[in-house]
Every structure is written in structure tokens, then in C-alpha cells.
Tab-separated table of C-alpha atoms and ligand atoms in Angstrom:
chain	number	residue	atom	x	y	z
U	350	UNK	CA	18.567	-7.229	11.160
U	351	UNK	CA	22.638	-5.935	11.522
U	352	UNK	CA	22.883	-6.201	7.954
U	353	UNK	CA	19.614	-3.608	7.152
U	354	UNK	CA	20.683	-1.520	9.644
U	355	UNK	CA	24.727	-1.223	8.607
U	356	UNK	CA	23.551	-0.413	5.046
U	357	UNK	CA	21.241	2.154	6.435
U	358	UNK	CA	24.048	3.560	8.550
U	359	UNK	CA	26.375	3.505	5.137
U	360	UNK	CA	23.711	5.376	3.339
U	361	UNK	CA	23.249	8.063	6.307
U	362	UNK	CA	27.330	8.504	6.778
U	363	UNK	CA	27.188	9.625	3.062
U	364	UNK	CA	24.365	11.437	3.215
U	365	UNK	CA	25.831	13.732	6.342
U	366	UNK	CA	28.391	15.772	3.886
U	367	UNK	CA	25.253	16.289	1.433
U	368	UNK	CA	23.180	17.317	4.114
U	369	UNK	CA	26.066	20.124	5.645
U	370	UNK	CA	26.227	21.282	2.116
U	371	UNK	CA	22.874	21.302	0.968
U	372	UNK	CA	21.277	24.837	0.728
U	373	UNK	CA	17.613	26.625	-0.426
U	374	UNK	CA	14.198	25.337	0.338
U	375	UNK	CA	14.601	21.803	0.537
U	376	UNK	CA	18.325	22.298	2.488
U	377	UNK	CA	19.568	21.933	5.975
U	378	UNK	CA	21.303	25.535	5.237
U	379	UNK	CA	23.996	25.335	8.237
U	380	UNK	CA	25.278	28.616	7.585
U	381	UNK	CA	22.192	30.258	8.530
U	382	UNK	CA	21.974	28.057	11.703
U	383	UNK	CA	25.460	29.065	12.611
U	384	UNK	CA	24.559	32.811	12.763
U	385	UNK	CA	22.133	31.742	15.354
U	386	UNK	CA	19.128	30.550	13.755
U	387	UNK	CA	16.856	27.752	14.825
U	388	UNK	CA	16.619	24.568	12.845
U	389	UNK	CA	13.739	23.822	14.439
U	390	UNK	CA	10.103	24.235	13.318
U	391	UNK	CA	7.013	26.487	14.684
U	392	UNK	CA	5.107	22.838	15.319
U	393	UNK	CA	7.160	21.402	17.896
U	394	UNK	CA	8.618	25.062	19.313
U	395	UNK	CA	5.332	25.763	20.275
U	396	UNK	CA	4.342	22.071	21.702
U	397	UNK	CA	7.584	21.387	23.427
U	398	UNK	CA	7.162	24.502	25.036
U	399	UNK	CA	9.838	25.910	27.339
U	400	UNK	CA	13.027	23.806	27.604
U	401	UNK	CA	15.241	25.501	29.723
U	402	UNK	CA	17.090	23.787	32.106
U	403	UNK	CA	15.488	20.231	31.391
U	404	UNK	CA	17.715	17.317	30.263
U	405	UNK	CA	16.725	16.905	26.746
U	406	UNK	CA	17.688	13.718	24.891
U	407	UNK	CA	17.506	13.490	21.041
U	408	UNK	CA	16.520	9.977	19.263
U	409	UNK	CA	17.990	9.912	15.653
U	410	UNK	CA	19.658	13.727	15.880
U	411	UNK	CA	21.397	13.461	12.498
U	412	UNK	CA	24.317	15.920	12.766
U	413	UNK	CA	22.729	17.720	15.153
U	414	UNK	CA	20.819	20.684	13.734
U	415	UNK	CA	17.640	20.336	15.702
U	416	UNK	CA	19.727	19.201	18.960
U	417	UNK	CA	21.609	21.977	19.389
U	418	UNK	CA	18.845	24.284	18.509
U	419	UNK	CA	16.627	22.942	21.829
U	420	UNK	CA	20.751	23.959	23.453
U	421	UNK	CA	20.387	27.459	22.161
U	422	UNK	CA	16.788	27.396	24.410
U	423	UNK	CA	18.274	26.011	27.646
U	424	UNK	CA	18.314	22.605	27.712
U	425	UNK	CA	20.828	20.444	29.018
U	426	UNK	CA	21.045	17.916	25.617
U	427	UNK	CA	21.992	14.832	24.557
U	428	UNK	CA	21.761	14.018	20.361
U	429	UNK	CA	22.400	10.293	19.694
U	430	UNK	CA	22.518	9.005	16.057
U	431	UNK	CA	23.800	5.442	14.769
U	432	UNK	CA	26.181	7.321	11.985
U	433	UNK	CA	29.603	7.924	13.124
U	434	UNK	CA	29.490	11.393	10.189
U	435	UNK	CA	26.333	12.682	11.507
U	436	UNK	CA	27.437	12.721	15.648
U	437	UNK	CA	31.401	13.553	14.139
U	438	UNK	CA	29.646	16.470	12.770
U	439	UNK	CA	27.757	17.298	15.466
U	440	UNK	CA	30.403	17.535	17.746
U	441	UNK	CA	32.480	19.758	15.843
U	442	UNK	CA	29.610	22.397	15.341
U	443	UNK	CA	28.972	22.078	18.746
U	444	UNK	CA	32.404	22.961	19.904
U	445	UNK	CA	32.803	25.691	16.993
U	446	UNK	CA	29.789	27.238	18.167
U	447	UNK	CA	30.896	26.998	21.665
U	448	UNK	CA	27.224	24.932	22.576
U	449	UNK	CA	27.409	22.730	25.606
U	450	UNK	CA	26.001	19.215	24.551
U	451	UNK	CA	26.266	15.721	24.271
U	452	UNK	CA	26.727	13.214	21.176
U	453	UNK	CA	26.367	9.852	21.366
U	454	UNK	CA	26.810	7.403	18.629
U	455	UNK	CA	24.317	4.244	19.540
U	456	UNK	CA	21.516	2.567	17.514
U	457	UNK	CA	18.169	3.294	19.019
U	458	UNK	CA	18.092	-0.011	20.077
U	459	UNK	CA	21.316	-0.186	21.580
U	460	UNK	CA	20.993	2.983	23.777
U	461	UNK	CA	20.088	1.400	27.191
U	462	UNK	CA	23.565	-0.424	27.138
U	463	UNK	CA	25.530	3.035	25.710
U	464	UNK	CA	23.900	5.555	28.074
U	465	UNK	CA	23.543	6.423	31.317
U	466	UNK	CA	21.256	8.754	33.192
U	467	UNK	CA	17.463	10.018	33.007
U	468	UNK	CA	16.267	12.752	31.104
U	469	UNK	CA	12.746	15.196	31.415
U	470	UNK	CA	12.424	14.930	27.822
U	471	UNK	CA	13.069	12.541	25.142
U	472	UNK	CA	12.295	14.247	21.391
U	473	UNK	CA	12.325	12.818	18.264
U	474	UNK	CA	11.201	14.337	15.254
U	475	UNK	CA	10.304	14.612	11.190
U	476	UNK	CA	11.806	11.111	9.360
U	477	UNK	CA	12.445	8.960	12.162
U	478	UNK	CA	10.040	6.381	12.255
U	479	UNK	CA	10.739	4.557	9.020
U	480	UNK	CA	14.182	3.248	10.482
U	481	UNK	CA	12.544	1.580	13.089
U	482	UNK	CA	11.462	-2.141	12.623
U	483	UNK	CA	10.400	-2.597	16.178
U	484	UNK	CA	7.871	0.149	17.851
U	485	UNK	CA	7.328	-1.915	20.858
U	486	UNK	CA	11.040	-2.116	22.338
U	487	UNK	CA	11.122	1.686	21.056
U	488	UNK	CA	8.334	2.689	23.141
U	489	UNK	CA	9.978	0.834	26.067
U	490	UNK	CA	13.383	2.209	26.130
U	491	UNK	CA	11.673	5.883	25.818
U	492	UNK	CA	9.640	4.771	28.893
U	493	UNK	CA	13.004	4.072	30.196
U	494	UNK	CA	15.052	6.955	29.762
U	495	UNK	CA	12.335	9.253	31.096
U	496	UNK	CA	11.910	10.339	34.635
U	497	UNK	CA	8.647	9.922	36.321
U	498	UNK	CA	6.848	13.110	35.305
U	499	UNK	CA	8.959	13.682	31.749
U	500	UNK	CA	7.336	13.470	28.918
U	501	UNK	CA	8.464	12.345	25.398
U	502	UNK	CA	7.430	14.505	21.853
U	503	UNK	CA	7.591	13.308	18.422
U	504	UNK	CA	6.508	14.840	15.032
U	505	UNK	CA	6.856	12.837	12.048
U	506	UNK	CA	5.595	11.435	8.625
U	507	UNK	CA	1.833	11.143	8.883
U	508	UNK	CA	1.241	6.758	8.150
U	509	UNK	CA	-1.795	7.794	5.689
U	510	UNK	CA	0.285	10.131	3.539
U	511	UNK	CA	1.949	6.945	2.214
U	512	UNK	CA	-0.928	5.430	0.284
U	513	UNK	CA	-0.638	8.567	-2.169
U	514	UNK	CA	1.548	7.817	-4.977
U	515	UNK	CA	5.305	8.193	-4.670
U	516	UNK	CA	6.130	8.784	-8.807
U	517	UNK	CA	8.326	11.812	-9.508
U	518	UNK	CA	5.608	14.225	-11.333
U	519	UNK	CA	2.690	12.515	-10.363
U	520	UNK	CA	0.449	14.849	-8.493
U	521	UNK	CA	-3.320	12.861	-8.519
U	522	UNK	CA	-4.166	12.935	-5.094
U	523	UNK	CA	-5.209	8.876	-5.750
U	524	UNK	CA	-4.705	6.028	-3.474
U	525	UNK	CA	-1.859	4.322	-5.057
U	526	UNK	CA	-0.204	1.930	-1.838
U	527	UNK	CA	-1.865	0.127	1.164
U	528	UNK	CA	-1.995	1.661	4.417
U	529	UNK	CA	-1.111	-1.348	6.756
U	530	UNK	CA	2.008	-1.838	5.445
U	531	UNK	CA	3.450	-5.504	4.536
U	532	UNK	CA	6.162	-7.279	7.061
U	533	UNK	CA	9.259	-6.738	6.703
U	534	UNK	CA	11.333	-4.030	5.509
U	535	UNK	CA	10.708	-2.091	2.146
U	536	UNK	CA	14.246	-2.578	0.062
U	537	UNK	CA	14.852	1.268	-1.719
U	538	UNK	CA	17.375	2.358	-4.043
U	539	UNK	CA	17.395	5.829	-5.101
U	540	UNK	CA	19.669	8.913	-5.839
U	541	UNK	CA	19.717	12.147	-4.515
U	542	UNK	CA	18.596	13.052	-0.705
U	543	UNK	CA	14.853	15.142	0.244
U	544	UNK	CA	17.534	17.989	0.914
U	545	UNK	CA	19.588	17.470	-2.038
U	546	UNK	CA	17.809	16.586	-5.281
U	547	UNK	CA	20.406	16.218	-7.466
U	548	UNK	CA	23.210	14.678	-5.268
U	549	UNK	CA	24.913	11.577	-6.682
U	550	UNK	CA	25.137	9.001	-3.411
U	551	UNK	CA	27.377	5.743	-3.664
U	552	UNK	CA	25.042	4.239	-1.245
U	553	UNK	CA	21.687	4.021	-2.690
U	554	UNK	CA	19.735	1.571	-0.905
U	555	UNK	CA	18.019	1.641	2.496
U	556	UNK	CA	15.559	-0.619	4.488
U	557	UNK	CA	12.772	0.906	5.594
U	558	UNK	CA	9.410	-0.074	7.804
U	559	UNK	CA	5.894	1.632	7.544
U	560	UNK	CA	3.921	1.321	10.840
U	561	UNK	CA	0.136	2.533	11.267
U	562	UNK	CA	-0.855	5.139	14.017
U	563	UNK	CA	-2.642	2.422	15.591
U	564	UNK	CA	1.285	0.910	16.056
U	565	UNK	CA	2.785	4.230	17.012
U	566	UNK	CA	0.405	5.233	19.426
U	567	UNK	CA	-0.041	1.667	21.194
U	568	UNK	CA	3.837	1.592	21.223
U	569	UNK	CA	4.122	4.494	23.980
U	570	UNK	CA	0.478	3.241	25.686
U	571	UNK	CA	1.824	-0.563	26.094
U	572	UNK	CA	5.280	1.159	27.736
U	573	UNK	CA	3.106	2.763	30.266
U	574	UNK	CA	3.050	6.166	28.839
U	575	UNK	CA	-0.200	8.470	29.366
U	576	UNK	CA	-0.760	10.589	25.682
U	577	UNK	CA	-1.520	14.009	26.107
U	578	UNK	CA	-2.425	15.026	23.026
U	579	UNK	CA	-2.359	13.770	19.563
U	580	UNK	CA	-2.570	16.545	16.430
U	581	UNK	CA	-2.545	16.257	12.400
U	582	UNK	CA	-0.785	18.420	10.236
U	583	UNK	CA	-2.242	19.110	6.494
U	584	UNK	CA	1.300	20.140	6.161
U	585	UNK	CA	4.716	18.922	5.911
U	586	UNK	CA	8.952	19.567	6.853
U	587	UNK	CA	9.445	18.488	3.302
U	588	UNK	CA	7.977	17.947	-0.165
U	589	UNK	CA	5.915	14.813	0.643
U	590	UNK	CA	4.391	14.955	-2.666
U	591	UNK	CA	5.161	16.693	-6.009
U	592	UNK	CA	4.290	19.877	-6.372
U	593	UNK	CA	4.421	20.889	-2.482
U	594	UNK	CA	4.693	24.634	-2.385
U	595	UNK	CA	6.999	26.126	0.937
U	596	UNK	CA	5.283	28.772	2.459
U	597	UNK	CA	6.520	31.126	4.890
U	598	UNK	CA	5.359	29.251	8.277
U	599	UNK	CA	8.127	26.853	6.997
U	600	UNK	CA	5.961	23.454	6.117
U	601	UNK	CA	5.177	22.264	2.669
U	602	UNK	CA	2.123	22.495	1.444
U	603	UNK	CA	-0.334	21.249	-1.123
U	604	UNK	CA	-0.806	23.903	-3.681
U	605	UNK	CA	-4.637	23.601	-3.844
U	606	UNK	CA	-4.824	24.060	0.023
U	607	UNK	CA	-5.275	22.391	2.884
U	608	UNK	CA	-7.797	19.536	3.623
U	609	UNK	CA	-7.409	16.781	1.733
U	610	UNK	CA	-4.296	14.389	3.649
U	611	UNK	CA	-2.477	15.118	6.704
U	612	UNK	CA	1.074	14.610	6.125
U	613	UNK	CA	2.431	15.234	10.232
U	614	UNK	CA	0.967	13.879	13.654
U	615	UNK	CA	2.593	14.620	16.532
U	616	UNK	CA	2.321	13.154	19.658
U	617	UNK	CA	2.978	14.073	23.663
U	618	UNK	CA	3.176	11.400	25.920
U	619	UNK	CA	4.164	11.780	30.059
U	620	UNK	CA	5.729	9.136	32.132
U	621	UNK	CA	3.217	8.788	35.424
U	622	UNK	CA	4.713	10.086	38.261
U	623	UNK	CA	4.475	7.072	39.851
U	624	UNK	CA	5.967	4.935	37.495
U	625	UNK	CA	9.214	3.488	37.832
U	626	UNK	CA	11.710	1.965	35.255
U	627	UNK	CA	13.293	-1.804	36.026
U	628	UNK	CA	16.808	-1.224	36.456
U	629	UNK	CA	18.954	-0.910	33.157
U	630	UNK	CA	22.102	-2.605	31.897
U	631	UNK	CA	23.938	0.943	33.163
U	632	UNK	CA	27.233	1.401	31.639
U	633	UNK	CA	29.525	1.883	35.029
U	634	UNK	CA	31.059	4.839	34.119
U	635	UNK	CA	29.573	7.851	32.574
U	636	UNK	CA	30.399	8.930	28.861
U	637	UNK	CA	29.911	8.632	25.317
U	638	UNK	CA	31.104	5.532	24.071
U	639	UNK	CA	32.244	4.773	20.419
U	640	UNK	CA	29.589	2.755	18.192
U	641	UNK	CA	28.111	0.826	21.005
U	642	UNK	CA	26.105	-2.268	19.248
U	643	UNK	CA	27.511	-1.223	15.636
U	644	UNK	CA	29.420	-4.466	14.663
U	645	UNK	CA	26.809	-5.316	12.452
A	1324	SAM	C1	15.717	11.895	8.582
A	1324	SAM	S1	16.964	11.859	9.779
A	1324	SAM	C2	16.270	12.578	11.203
A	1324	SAM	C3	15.796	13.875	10.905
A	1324	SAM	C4	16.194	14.983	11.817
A	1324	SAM	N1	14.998	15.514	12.412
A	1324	SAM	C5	16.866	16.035	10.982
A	1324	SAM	O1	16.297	16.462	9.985
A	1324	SAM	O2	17.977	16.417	11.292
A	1324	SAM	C6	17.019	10.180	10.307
A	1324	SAM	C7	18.220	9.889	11.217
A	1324	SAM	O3	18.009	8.622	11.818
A	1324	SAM	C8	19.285	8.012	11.974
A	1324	SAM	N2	19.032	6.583	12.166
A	1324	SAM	C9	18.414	5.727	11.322
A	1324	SAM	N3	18.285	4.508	11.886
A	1324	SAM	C10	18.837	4.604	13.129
A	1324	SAM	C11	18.992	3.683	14.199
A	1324	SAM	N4	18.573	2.415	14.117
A	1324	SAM	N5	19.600	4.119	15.333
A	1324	SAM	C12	20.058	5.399	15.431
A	1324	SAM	N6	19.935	6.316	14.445
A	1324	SAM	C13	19.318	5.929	13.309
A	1324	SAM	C14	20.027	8.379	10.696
A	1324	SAM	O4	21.416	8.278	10.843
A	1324	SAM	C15	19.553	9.823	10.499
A	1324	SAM	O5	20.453	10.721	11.058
């Protein structure tokens, strides 16, 4: 498992520099978030709802975009990402912008042993999933960080969108893949990044896993979560399939309308109030420690 992750993390270091660059539709366009924009999207503005003055933690923040966007709302946050570029970057935004927040460099799975404290929400959002081998111990240490009565969001690749086919060009709405996905991780090599077409990367090649809703949702149920709600999106953050066409609400969408896939869920999910955590492997001290679990 060390190995698929490190060349995952190799690929995503790389990919950070793209990413601050990248500009237009399909970019991250930092400059506009430095003049006080939001990176975030209506979607989860709208079911997050107000933020301010919860302790907001970040699963898989990148460099830090959408982390220290829920900042600019009032929440006390916390981004953690497994690639040292993306929470290096983060950091220095954070302190150019003069935003008070947190940056921890962990793997998921290694968070319960890098970080301390509780936190009213835990977010995670649009590409996350498909690092993730195992939902179960996911759903568990979300259960974990949350306080009784917090509640964790996620938005993110819809599982049926992947049976359409993934050519460049090829725009036949057909079922072209499987939904329940094979074991294992998928090996990918490819150029270029969603929000930089054209970018030549040295690291090409990622391992990725495909779960069904069936596995997302009964992730967060079997850590004792109660779901709130669960929504589908005929719409997506990026071009999910060729020929998406970026309309002003910010999603991509299929140019002959709505209807035919969804390409988002999202789901809300509240720790009981009555529900309490076993006791973690607490660091002693409080902090951000260096690439906690990383020797892989
Ligand atoms: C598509 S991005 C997340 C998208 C984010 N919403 C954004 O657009 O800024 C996926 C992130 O997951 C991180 N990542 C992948 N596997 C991880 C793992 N096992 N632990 C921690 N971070 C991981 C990558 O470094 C990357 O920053």
C-alpha cells in the first residue's frame, strides 16, 4: 500500500505548481482567490451552511484553496493533505493573505496519530474519494475527529458517472465500464492535470480505487454516523466528460441538458449526540507535525 500511495503523493507534489499556475475555466485561478474570492462552489456553500466560529477540518485540502475559503467565512480551520507542495503552499498563502489556519501534512489514514483535538465539522470535497482504498477506516476516523453533535459534508465524483466512457472526444452517452469496480487499485498514466490540459508532468502514474454509493454511504452508517441528507447533481466541478459546457452557476454541464447521469452526490452525516469516540493514539503535545506516516 506505501508504495501506491508515495507515487500518488509524487504525482500530487508536481501537480501543486501546475495547479497555482493554472488559469481559465478548467483552472484553480489563485489570483482571483487572492483578491478575495471564494474557491468554493454554490453546492456545498449553501449545504454547509453557516461556518462561523466552528472548528472546521479539511480531508485532502490540496494547497488549500477551498480551506481557506471556509477561513474567509469564520471558521476556525484545519487543511491536511499527504503532499508536502500542496500544505507548503498552503501555508504561505495563508500567511500572505494574513488568514488564520492550520496545515497539516498527514495521510488520511495516518491523521489520528498526527492530530490532536475535535472538530464540529469535518469537509471533504470534489476528487477525493478515488485516493482512498479503504472507506471503512475512513468513515471511522471521521467518526473520530467529530464531536458529538458535528457533522461531516462531502461532495464528490458521482460512482455511476464512471461507467460512461473515458476516451478523449468520445461523447456517446454509452455504458462503456462496470459500475462495481474490480479490487484493487486502477494503475493510470496520463499527462496533463483536469486544471491544466496541456501540462507536461514527470510523474504520470497514479493508483486509484472506485467505490459504489452503496460503499460510501455504509462507510459513515457502520462508523455510527446518522445521514441527513443525500442529493445528486446532473452537474459537475469539472469536465467529467467531453464536451461539458461551464455555465455561469460554476458546474459543468452536459451540453444537451440535464437528465441523463448525475455526475455529484453529496452527503451530510451528524455524529449522535450521544456518541462517544474510544480514546485516540493523541500526539502529547499539540502541533503540526512533519509527514507523519510518510516513510513509505
Ligand atoms: C483532487 S484533490 C482534492 C480536491 C480539492 N477539493 C481541490 O480541488 O482543491 C485530491 C487531494 O488529495 C490528496 N491526497 C490523495 N491521497 C491522499 C491521502 N492518502 N492522504 C492525504 N491526502 C491525499 C492529494 O494530495 C490532493 O491534494
Amino acid at each position: 500500500m506505501d508504495s501506491y500511495f508515495r507515487t500518488n503523493r509524487e504525482m500530487w507534489d508536481e501537480l501543486v505548481p501546475v495547479h497555482v499556475r493554472s488559469r481559465g475555466p478548467l483552472g484553480y485561478n489563485m489570483e482571483d482567490f487572492k483578491r478575495g474570492g471564494t474557491a468554493l462552489h454554490s453546492v456545498e456553500l449553501e449545504e454547509v451552511g453557516d461556518v462561523a466560529g466552528k472548528d472546521l477540518l479539511h480531508l485532502q485540502c490540496h494547497f488549500g484553496l477551498d480551506t481557506l475559503s471556509w477561513a474567509r467565512l469564520g471558521a476556525r480551520v484545519t487543511g491536511v493533505d499527504f503532499s508536502e507542495q500542496g500544505v507548503a503552499q498552503a501555508r504561505t498563502l495563508a500567511a500572505e493573505l494574513g488568514i488564520d489556519a492550520r496545515f497539516v501534512r498527514a495521510n488520511v489514514y495516518d491523521l489520528p496519530r498526527a492530530l490532536d483535538g475535535d472538530f464540529d465539522v469535518v469537509f471533504s470535497s470534489y476528487g477525493a474519494l478515488n485516493w482512498l482504498p479503504d472507506l471503512r477506516a475512513w468513515g471511522r476516523l471521521i467518526a473520530d475527529f467529530l464531536r458529538p453533535g458535528g457533522f461531516f459534508y462531502i461532495i464528490d465524483a458521482h460512482p455511476f458517472a464512471s461507467v460512461l466512457p473515458d476516451e478523449p472526444g468520445r461523447t456517446d452517452l454509452t455504458f462503456a465500464n462496470p459500475y462495481f469496480p474490480a479490487p484493487g487499485p486502477v494503475r493510470i498514466e496520463e499527462d496533463g492535470s483536469y486544471a491544466d490540459p496541456g501540462a507536461h508532468l514527470e510523474h504520470r502514474v497514479s493508483y486509484e480505487w472506485s467505490h459504489t454509493l452503496g460503499g460510501i454511504v455504509n462507510a459513515l452508517v457502520d462508523s455510527g454516523l446518522r445521514i441527513d441528507f443525500f442529493h445528486e447533481f446532473p452537474f459537475c466541478a469539472w469536465e467529467a466528460f467531453a464536451g461539458m459546457v461551464l455555465r455561469e452557476d460554476g458546474y459543468f454541464h452536459l451540453p444537451i441538458g440535464d437528465g441523463p447521469v448525475p455526475f455529484l452526490f453529496s452527503v451530510k452525516a451528524t455524529k449522535p449526540r450521544g456518541q462517544v469516540s474510544p480514546p485516540r493514539t493523541r500526539r502529547t503535545k499539540r502541533g503540526t507535525p512533519a509527514g507523519v506516516g510518510l516513510d513509505g
